[in-house]
Short mmCIF file of C-alpha atoms in Angstrom, two decimals:
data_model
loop_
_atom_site.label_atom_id
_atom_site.label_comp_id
_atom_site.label_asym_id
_atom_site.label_seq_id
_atom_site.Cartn_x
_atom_site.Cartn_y
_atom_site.Cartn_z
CA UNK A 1 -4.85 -1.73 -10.52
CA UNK A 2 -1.12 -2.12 -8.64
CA UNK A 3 -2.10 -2.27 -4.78
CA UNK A 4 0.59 -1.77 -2.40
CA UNK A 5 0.00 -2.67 1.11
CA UNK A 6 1.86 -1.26 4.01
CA UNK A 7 1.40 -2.41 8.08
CA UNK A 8 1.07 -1.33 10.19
CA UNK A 9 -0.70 2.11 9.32
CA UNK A 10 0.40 3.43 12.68
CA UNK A 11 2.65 2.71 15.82
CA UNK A 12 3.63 3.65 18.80
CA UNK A 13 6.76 2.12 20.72
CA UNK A 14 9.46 2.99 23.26
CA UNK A 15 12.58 4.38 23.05
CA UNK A 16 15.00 2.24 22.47
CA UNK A 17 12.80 -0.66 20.81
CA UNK A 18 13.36 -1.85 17.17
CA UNK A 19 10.32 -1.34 14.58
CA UNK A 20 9.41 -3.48 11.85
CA UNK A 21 7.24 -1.96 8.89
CA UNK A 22 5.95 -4.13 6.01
CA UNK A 23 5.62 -3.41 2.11
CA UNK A 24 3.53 -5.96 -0.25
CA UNK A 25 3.05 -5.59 -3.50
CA UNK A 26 -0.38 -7.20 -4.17
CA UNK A 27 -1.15 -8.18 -7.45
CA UNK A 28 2.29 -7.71 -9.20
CA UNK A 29 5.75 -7.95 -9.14
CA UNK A 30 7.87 -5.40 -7.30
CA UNK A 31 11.55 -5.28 -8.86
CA UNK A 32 11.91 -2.50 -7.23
CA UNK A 33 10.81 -0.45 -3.91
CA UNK A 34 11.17 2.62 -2.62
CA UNK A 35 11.38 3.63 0.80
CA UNK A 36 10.49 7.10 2.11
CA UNK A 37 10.12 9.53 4.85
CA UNK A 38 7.75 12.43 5.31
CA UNK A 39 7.73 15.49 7.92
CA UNK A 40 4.58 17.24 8.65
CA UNK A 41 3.79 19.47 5.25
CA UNK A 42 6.60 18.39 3.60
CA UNK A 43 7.84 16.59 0.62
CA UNK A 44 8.73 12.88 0.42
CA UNK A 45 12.55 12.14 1.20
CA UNK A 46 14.11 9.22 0.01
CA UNK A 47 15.47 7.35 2.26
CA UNK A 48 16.82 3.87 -0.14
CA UNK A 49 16.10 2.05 -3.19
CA UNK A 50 16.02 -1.74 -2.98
CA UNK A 51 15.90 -4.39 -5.78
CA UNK A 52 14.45 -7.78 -5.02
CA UNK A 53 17.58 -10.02 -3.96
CA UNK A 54 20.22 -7.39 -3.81
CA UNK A 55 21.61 -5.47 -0.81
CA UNK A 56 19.47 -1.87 -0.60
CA UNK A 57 21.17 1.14 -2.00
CA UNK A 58 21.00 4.19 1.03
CA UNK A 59 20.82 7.95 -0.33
CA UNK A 60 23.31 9.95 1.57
CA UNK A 61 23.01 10.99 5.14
CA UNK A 62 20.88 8.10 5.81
CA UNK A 63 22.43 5.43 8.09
CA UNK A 64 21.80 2.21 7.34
CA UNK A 65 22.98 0.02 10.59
CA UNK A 66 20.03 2.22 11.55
CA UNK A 67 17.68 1.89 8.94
CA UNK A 68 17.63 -1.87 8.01
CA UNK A 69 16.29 -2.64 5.04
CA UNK A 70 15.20 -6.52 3.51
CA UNK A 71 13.74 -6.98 -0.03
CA UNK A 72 13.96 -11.23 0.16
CA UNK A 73 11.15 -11.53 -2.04
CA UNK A 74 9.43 -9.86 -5.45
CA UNK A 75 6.28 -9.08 -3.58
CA UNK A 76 8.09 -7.91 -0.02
CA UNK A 77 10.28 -5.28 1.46
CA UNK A 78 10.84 -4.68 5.39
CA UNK A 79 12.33 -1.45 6.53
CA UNK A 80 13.60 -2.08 10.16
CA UNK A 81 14.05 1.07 12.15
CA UNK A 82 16.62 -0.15 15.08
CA UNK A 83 16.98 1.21 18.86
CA UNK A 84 14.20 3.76 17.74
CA UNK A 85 14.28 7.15 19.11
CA UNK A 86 11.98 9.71 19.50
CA UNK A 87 13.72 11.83 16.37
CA UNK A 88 13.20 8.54 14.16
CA UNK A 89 9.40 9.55 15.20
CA UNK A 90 7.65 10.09 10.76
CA UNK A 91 5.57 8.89 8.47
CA UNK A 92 7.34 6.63 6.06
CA UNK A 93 6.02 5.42 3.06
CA UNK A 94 6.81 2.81 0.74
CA UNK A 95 6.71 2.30 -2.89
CA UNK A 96 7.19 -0.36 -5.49
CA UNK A 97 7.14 -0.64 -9.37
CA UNK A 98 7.85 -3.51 -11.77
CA UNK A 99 10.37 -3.14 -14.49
CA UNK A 100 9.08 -0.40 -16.94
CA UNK A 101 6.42 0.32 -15.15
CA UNK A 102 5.09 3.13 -12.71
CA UNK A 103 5.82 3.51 -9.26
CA UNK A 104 2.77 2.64 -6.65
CA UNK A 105 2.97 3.98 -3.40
CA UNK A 106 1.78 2.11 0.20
CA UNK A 107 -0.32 4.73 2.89
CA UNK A 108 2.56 4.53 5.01
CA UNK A 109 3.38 4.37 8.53
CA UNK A 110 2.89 6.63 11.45
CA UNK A 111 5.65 5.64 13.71
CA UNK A 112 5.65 7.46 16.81
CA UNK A 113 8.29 6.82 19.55
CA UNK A 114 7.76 7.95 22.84
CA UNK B 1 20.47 19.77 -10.52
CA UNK B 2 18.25 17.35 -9.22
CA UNK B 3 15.63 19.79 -7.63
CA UNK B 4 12.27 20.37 -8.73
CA UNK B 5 10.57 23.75 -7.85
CA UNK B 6 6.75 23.68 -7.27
CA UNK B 7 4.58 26.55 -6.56
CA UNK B 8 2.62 27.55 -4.84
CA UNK B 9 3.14 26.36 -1.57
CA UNK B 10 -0.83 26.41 -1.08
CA UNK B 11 -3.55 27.60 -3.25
CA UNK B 12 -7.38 28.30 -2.27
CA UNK B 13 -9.52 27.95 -5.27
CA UNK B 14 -13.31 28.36 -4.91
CA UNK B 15 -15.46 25.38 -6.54
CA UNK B 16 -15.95 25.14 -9.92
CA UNK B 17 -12.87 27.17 -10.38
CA UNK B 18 -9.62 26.31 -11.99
CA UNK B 19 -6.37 25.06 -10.07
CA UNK B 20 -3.28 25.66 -11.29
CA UNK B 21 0.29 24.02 -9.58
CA UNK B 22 3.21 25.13 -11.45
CA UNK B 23 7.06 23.13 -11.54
CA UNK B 24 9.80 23.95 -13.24
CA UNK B 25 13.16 21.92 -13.49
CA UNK B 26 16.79 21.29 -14.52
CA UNK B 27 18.01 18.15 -15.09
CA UNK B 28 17.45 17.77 -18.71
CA UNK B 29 18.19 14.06 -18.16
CA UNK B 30 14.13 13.84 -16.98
CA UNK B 31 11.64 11.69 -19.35
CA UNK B 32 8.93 11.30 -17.01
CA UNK B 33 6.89 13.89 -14.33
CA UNK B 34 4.07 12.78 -12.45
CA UNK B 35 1.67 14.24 -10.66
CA UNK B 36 0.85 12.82 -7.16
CA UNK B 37 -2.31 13.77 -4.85
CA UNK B 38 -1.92 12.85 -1.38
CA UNK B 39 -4.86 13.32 1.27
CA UNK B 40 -4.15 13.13 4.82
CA UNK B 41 -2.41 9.82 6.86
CA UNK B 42 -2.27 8.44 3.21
CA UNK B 43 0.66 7.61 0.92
CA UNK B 44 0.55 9.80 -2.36
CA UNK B 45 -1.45 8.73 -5.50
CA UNK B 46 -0.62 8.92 -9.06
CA UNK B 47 -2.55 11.49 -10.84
CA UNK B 48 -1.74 11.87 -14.32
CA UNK B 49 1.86 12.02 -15.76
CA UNK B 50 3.39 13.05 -19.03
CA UNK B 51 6.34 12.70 -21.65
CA UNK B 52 8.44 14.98 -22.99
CA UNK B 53 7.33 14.03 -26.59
CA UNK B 54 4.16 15.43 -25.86
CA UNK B 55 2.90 19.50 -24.68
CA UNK B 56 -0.17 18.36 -22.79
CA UNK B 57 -2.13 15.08 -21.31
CA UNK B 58 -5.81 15.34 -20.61
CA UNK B 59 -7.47 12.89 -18.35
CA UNK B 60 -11.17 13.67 -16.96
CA UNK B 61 -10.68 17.02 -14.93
CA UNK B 62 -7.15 16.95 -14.77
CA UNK B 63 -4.66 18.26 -17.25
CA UNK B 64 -0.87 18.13 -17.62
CA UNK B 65 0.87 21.46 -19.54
CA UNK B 66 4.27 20.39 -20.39
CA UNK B 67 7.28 23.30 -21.93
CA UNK B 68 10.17 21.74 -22.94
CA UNK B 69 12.22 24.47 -24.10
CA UNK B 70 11.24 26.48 -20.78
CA UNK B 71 11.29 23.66 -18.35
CA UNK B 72 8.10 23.89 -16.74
CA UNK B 73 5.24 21.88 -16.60
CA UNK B 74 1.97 22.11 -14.80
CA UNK B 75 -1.16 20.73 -13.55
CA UNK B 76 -4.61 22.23 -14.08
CA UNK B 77 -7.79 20.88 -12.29
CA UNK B 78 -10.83 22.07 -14.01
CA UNK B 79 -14.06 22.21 -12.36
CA UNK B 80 -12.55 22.30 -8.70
CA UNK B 81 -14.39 20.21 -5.82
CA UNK B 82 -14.35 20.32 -2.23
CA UNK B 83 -13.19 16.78 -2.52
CA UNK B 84 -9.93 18.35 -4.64
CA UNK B 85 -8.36 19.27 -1.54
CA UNK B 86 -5.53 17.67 -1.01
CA UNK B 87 -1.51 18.01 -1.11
CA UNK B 88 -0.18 17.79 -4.58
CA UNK B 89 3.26 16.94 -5.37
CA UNK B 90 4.81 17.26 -8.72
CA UNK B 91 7.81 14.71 -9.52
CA UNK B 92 10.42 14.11 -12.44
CA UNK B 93 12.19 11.22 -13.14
CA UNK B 94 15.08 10.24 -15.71
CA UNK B 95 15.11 6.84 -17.12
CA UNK B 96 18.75 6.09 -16.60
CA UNK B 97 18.46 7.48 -13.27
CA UNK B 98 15.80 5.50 -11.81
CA UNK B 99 14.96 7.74 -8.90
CA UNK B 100 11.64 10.09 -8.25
CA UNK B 101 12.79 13.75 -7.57
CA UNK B 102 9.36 15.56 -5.80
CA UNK B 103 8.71 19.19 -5.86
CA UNK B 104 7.92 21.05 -2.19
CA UNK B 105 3.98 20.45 -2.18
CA UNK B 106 1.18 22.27 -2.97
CA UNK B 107 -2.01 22.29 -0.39
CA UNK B 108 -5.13 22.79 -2.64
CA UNK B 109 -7.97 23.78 -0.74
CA UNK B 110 -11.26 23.83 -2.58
CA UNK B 111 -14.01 25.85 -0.98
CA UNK B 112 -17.51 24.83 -1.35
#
């Protein structure tokens, strides 16, 4: 079935540094992906929704000079999180889905800035 | 009109028993509500999901109870095991819209 592969599963970095978290959909074509962030016992928020080749579409109150999202490919999405701080400290999980099709989601990153 | 209302916010069921997570809705723009499980450290699952053409979806344990006129729809586990416990998130989606709305989360815990 639709894998979706997210790295790294966990990291921990400095204030201040930039982050780099990777989404791959394995064995089909992601049109679309989803990027997410989750608090401790709480629901997903989305963050923005990206289609292969076109510039990422932010939900509101979610910066995007800050949040830097690439989807250059129909099998990869990056979310950058830039001059990290120890508030941008979640897990955040990505999805993708192909045209018609269900969404699949990654296990997400444990990004912990200290 | 976006929201999605799930309850309870946890639920301890004993095994064997039933489980029953209930969500309710607004946006009568939604054509599609999934049911996510999500264990710990791990990115959520798809479940089971359902159609509004239909009033329930049965697959293995797990069962999808869908109202139109009221709304609501729910998820019952039958037969609950230990290894059942896990978050739960409902979800609704419109077609035009594109987007997953989730419900709050309910924790199931299943006691042996």
């Amino acid at each position: 079935g639709a894998v979706v592969s997210q790295h790294p599963s966990r990291v921990i970095c400095k204030s201040g540094t930039s982050v780099k978290i990777e989404c791959r959909s394995l064995d089909f074509q992601a049109t679309t992906m989803f990027w997410y962030r989750q608090f401790p016992k709480q629901s997903l928020m989305l963050m923005a929704t990206s289609n292969e080749g076109s510039k990422a579409t932010y939900e509101q109150g979610v910066e995007k000079d800050k949040f830097l999202i690439n989807h250059a490919s129909l099998t990869l999405s990056t979310l950058t999180v830039t001059s990290a701080h120890p508030e941008d400290s979640s897990f955040y999980i990505c999805s993708a889905r192909d045209l018609g099709q269900p969404q699949h989601f990654g296990d997400g990153t444990r990004l912990s800035i200290l | 009109q976006q929201q999605v209302k799930q309850s309870p916010q946890s639920l301890i069921v004993q095994k064997g028993g039933i489980s029953i997570i209930n969500c309710a809705y607004e946006n009568t723009a939604f054509d599609y509500f999934p049911w996510y499980q999500q264990f710990p450290g791990k990115g959520p699952a798809l479940l089971i999901a359902i159609r509004p053409d239909v009033s329930e979806k049965k697959e293995g344990r797990f069962t999808i109870s869908f109202n139109k006129s009221a709304k609501q729809f729910s998820l019952h586990i039958m037969d609950s095991q230990p290894g059942d416990s896990a978050t739960y998130f409902c979800a609704a989606k419109a077609t035009s819209y594109g987007k997953l709305t989730f419900g709050q989360g309910t924790i199931l815990t299943v006691h042996p």
